[in-house]
Amino acid sequence: MELVKLRISLFLLCVIVAFGTIGYSTIEHMTVFDSFYMTLITISTVGFSEITPLSQTGRVITVIIIVSGISLLTYTLGQIAKVIIEGELYKLLGRRKLGKQIAELAGHYIVCGFGRIGRVICDELAAEQIPFVVVEKQGEKIEQLEKMDYLYLVGDATADDILLQAGLMHAKGLATAVSSDADNVFITLTAKGLRPDIFVLSRAADLQNESKLLRAGASRVVCPYNMGGARMAQILKKPTVVDFLDTAMMSGDLGLKLEEAVVQPTSHLVGKTIMTSNLRRDFGVIIVAIKKADNEMIFNPGPQAIIDPLDVIVAIGKQEDMQRMRRVLA
C-alpha cells in the first residue's frame, strides 16, 4: 500500500515539473533547460531569483507550482522515508524473530546449503513437520527461504559461530549439501570439532571423495549422482518393485509408511519376543528388520527374535498405527 502511494506521489510530482517546464517555455519563452531549472528552484524554495522577469501569467504559473509542488515534494519525501524506515525495521524485527525461534529449537536438524539437494531435504523434513534450520550465504537463496517460510541463518557453515547459532549443541543431526566437496569436508570437521557425537550426513559430488568425508567424521555419505543412476537401473530391472515402494512409502496413496522406532530401556516390551510382544496383532504392522545396538541388522526377524533395549525396529504400517507403536516402544 505504501509503495502504491509513493508511485502516485512521484507521478504527480513529475506532472508538476512537466507543467512548469512547458508553462515557462511557452509563456515566458525560456529555453527548455531554463524552464526546467526555474521549475525546480521554485518547488525546492531555495530562494534564487527569477531567471528573467516574469509576466503576470508567469507569476500565476509560479504560484501554482509553489502551492502544489511543495506539498507534493514534502509528501513524496515523507513516503520515501517511511518505506525505507519500515523496510529496515521489518528486516530487523524479522531477523530477531528468526534468531529467537532458532534459539528455542532442540532435537532439530541443520541443513547446510539450499541448492537442489538441500531444498529436497528441507521439503521432505517440512512435509513430516520435523524442525530444521537452513544455513545459506547466497542472497537469491535467502529470498526463496523467506517465501517458503523456512528458518534460516545467513552465513558460512564452515564458521564455528554460525553452526553454534544454528543450535548445533542441541541438534539431532546435520546435513551438509553444498556443491563443493571441500566445503562439505570443512563443515563436517567444524561440526565434529564442536560436538563429536553429532550425526553428520554429507553429500559427495565425486564418489572418490567419500572416503575423505568419512575420515573427516561424516556418519553417512551420499553421492546423489550414483544413487540416481542406481535408481534408474532398478526401474529398468524391477519396475513393479520400485512402483510399489514409491506408492507405499513416498506418495502415501496406500496410507502406508516405512518407519523406524527406537526401543527405549523403559519400554515394557524389552526382553519379549516378536511373538509375545504382539506388535503385529495390536498394531497391524509388518516388522521388516531389527537393527541391534551393535549395528547388526536382522532382516525379516522370526517370531522368536528378542527385543532388546535400544533396538531400532523397522516396520511398515499405517501412519496412525506406527505412531501408537512408537509410543509403546518409548
XYZ file of C-alpha atoms in Angstrom:
330
model
C 0.000 0.000 0.000
C 2.824 2.389 0.894
C 4.585 1.658 -2.386
C 1.386 2.475 -4.304
C 1.130 5.838 -2.543
C 4.795 6.526 -3.306
C 4.322 5.746 -7.005
C 1.294 8.058 -7.202
C 3.088 10.922 -5.464
C 6.157 10.566 -7.704
C 3.924 10.557 -10.763
C 2.122 13.729 -9.656
C 5.438 15.399 -8.851
C 6.643 14.625 -12.381
C 3.397 16.105 -13.717
C 4.044 19.353 -11.800
C 7.628 19.528 -13.122
C 6.386 18.943 -16.673
C 3.637 21.567 -16.198
C 6.132 24.178 -15.033
C 8.679 23.399 -17.748
C 6.095 23.623 -20.513
C 4.430 26.682 -18.961
C 7.607 28.751 -18.616
C 8.825 27.661 -22.028
C 5.536 28.611 -23.714
C 4.507 31.737 -21.774
C 7.890 33.255 -20.891
C 9.731 31.955 -23.978
C 12.555 30.442 -21.902
C 14.721 27.594 -23.156
C 13.643 24.126 -22.075
C 16.550 23.812 -19.656
C 15.907 27.262 -18.127
C 12.216 26.364 -17.773
C 13.118 23.081 -16.060
C 15.627 24.849 -13.806
C 13.100 27.549 -12.902
C 10.547 24.880 -12.003
C 12.965 23.008 -9.732
C 14.140 26.068 -7.787
C 10.511 27.106 -7.348
C 9.476 23.689 -5.975
C 12.514 23.416 -3.720
C 12.133 27.032 -2.443
C 15.890 27.581 -2.481
C 15.343 31.352 -2.820
C 17.167 32.004 -6.080
C 15.975 34.989 -8.087
C 13.923 34.674 -11.258
C 15.952 33.882 -14.358
C 14.053 36.551 -16.282
C 11.347 38.951 -15.099
C 8.025 37.131 -15.180
C 4.781 38.332 -16.698
C 1.506 38.202 -14.832
C 0.710 34.796 -16.345
C 4.203 33.545 -15.455
C 3.676 34.545 -11.844
C 0.383 32.659 -11.776
C 2.224 29.554 -13.001
C 4.821 30.121 -10.265
C 2.124 30.320 -7.574
C 0.540 27.072 -8.795
C 3.944 25.338 -8.783
C 4.745 26.611 -5.287
C 1.427 25.562 -3.753
C 1.152 22.157 -5.391
C 4.851 21.349 -5.835
C 5.964 21.968 -2.270
C 3.083 19.912 -0.890
C 3.784 17.042 -3.250
C 7.538 17.171 -2.629
C 7.072 17.084 1.132
C 4.598 14.210 0.876
C 6.852 12.259 -1.501
C 9.925 12.630 0.696
C 7.851 11.500 3.669
C 6.683 8.399 1.796
C 10.256 7.567 0.764
C 11.457 7.861 4.353
C 8.536 5.776 5.567
C 9.210 2.972 3.087
C 12.916 2.910 3.946
C 12.412 3.016 7.711
C 9.594 0.463 7.743
C 11.534 -1.844 5.401
C 14.647 -1.752 7.554
C 12.590 -2.118 10.717
C 10.759 -5.116 9.242
C 14.048 -6.763 8.322
C 15.497 -6.097 11.768
C 12.445 -7.452 13.579
C 12.325 -10.397 11.181
C 15.942 -11.305 11.915
C 15.356 -11.026 15.648
C 12.279 -13.229 15.391
C 14.211 -15.824 13.392
C 17.036 -15.757 15.912
C 14.608 -16.288 18.789
C 12.874 -19.190 17.035
C 16.206 -20.848 16.212
C 17.444 -20.394 19.797
C 14.368 -22.262 21.057
C 14.967 -25.278 18.786
C 16.059 -28.646 20.196
C 16.218 -32.053 18.555
C 16.195 -30.372 15.141
C 18.311 -30.779 12.014
C 20.724 -28.294 10.483
C 20.789 -28.220 6.674
C 23.870 -26.540 5.209
C 23.185 -25.301 1.688
C 19.862 -24.667 -0.036
C 20.714 -25.860 -3.525
C 18.883 -28.579 -5.424
C 19.765 -31.282 -2.885
C 19.327 -29.079 0.169
C 15.911 -27.919 -0.975
C 14.679 -31.503 -1.406
C 15.917 -32.327 2.106
C 14.091 -29.304 3.538
C 10.874 -30.096 1.671
C 10.890 -33.677 2.976
C 11.535 -32.552 6.560
C 8.841 -29.877 6.312
C 6.337 -32.427 4.965
C 6.900 -34.542 8.088
C 6.834 -31.441 10.329
C 10.374 -32.158 11.522
C 12.077 -28.977 12.802
C 15.144 -27.756 10.926
C 17.173 -24.652 10.207
C 18.994 -23.836 6.979
C 22.427 -22.222 6.785
C 22.893 -20.383 3.478
C 25.068 -17.487 2.321
C 23.765 -16.766 -1.201
C 21.341 -13.846 -1.470
C 18.990 -15.329 -4.073
C 18.549 -18.459 -1.958
C 17.603 -16.310 1.052
C 14.652 -14.887 -0.867
C 13.446 -18.427 -1.611
C 13.773 -19.379 2.051
C 11.727 -16.358 3.101
C 8.989 -17.184 0.611
C 8.848 -20.775 1.850
C 8.851 -19.613 5.493
C 11.787 -21.839 6.474
C 14.000 -20.974 9.420
C 17.420 -19.898 8.179
C 20.693 -18.257 9.057
C 22.769 -16.168 6.656
C 26.428 -17.108 6.839
C 29.202 -19.567 6.098
C 28.509 -23.013 7.566
C 32.254 -23.630 7.968
C 32.368 -20.980 10.710
C 32.044 -22.113 14.315
C 29.777 -19.254 15.404
C 27.266 -19.858 12.597
C 26.821 -23.528 13.497
C 26.501 -22.611 17.162
C 23.846 -20.013 16.300
C 22.030 -22.733 14.350
C 21.775 -24.722 17.570
C 24.428 -27.347 16.884
C 24.751 -28.253 20.563
C 21.048 -29.143 20.745
C 20.558 -30.508 17.217
C 19.705 -34.080 16.370
C 21.813 -34.087 13.227
C 23.417 -32.039 10.480
C 23.185 -32.448 6.704
C 25.795 -30.714 4.590
C 24.662 -30.406 0.981
C 26.742 -27.607 -0.522
C 28.037 -28.091 -4.049
C 31.739 -28.202 -3.136
C 33.126 -31.386 -1.597
C 35.902 -29.335 0.014
C 33.309 -27.183 1.794
C 31.448 -30.304 2.887
C 34.682 -31.621 4.413
C 35.278 -28.322 6.259
C 31.690 -28.214 7.539
C 31.961 -31.805 8.772
C 35.276 -31.085 10.524
C 33.829 -27.947 12.131
C 30.675 -29.707 13.350
C 32.573 -32.701 14.690
C 35.125 -30.441 16.350
C 32.401 -28.584 18.213
C 30.314 -31.653 19.005
C 31.912 -35.065 18.342
C 28.690 -37.044 18.851
C 26.602 -35.152 16.265
C 25.221 -37.207 13.359
C 26.525 -35.754 10.095
C 25.061 -36.654 6.715
C 27.257 -35.355 3.916
C 26.848 -35.019 0.191
C 29.674 -36.067 -2.129
C 29.663 -34.749 -5.677
C 32.547 -37.094 -6.541
C 32.484 -40.688 -5.304
C 36.270 -40.545 -4.838
C 35.764 -38.025 -2.016
C 33.518 -40.337 0.009
C 36.435 -41.754 1.984
C 37.720 -38.240 2.749
C 34.360 -37.196 4.142
C 34.202 -40.332 6.275
C 37.696 -39.638 7.609
C 36.589 -36.089 8.379
C 33.904 -37.553 10.637
C 30.796 -37.853 8.470
C 28.401 -40.500 9.795
C 26.976 -41.175 6.338
C 27.947 -40.024 2.867
C 25.542 -39.835 -0.067
C 26.568 -39.427 -3.696
C 23.404 -38.176 -5.464
C 24.609 -38.999 -8.965
C 25.432 -42.593 -8.064
C 22.137 -43.008 -6.220
C 20.256 -41.532 -9.172
C 21.973 -43.904 -11.572
C 21.313 -46.902 -9.336
C 17.632 -45.957 -9.048
C 17.295 -45.667 -12.825
C 18.852 -49.113 -13.167
C 16.383 -50.526 -10.599
C 13.481 -49.041 -12.551
C 14.739 -50.809 -15.664
C 15.266 -54.122 -13.863
C 12.420 -54.142 -11.325
C 9.820 -51.536 -12.291
C 6.997 -53.114 -10.280
C 9.055 -53.221 -7.084
C 10.040 -49.580 -7.496
C 6.454 -48.563 -8.257
C 5.256 -50.328 -5.108
C 7.888 -48.676 -2.913
C 7.129 -45.262 -4.400
C 3.385 -45.708 -3.961
C 3.571 -47.156 -0.478
C 6.413 -45.170 1.017
C 6.580 -41.872 -0.890
C 3.210 -40.850 -2.276
C 1.163 -42.188 0.631
C -1.634 -43.298 -1.686
C -1.927 -46.596 0.220
C -1.790 -44.880 3.586
C 1.360 -46.821 4.489
C 4.626 -45.622 5.977
C 8.012 -47.251 6.297
C 9.166 -46.034 9.684
C 11.701 -46.804 12.384
C 11.249 -46.704 16.143
C 13.806 -46.983 18.925
C 13.059 -49.336 21.820
C 13.723 -47.392 24.994
C 15.081 -49.274 28.059
C 11.926 -48.311 29.997
C 9.559 -49.986 27.499
C 7.603 -52.961 28.844
C 8.375 -54.819 25.602
C 12.079 -55.146 26.447
C 13.027 -58.828 26.744
C 9.960 -60.073 24.892
C 9.972 -61.845 21.551
C 8.311 -60.592 18.409
C 5.513 -63.115 19.034
C 4.896 -62.272 22.710
C 5.158 -58.531 22.097
C 2.012 -58.755 19.932
C 3.242 -55.870 17.771
C 1.743 -57.391 14.649
C -1.568 -58.183 16.351
C -2.003 -54.935 18.274
C -0.811 -52.516 15.625
C -1.194 -54.351 12.329
C 2.379 -53.584 11.300
C 4.843 -55.675 9.340
C 8.247 -55.963 11.037
C 10.791 -55.631 8.256
C 14.022 -55.578 10.247
C 15.598 -55.032 13.648
C 18.835 -53.126 13.992
C 20.730 -54.061 17.149
C 22.753 -51.666 19.276
C 25.961 -53.106 17.781
C 24.647 -52.266 14.269
C 23.805 -55.897 13.469
C 20.835 -55.908 11.081
C 18.284 -58.735 11.343
C 16.047 -58.806 8.259
C 12.573 -60.328 8.468
C 13.020 -61.353 12.113
C 11.324 -64.563 13.184
C 8.689 -64.831 15.913
C 11.328 -65.806 18.494
C 13.564 -62.788 17.882
C 14.073 -60.962 21.182
C 13.534 -57.215 21.583
C 16.474 -55.621 23.406
C 16.925 -52.067 24.725
C 17.935 -49.513 22.069
C 16.922 -51.833 19.220
C 15.660 -49.977 16.165
C 12.569 -51.635 14.746
C 11.853 -51.013 11.071
C 8.225 -51.636 10.173
C 5.575 -50.960 7.539
C 2.120 -49.875 8.592
C -0.449 -47.130 8.655
C 0.810 -43.851 9.992
C -1.528 -43.753 12.982
C -0.630 -47.361 13.889
C 3.069 -46.548 13.623
C 2.627 -43.606 15.976
C 0.860 -45.797 18.539
C 3.597 -48.427 18.289
C 6.294 -45.785 18.722
C 4.651 -44.601 21.947
C 4.610 -48.162 23.315
C 8.255 -48.736 22.410
C 9.163 -45.483 24.146
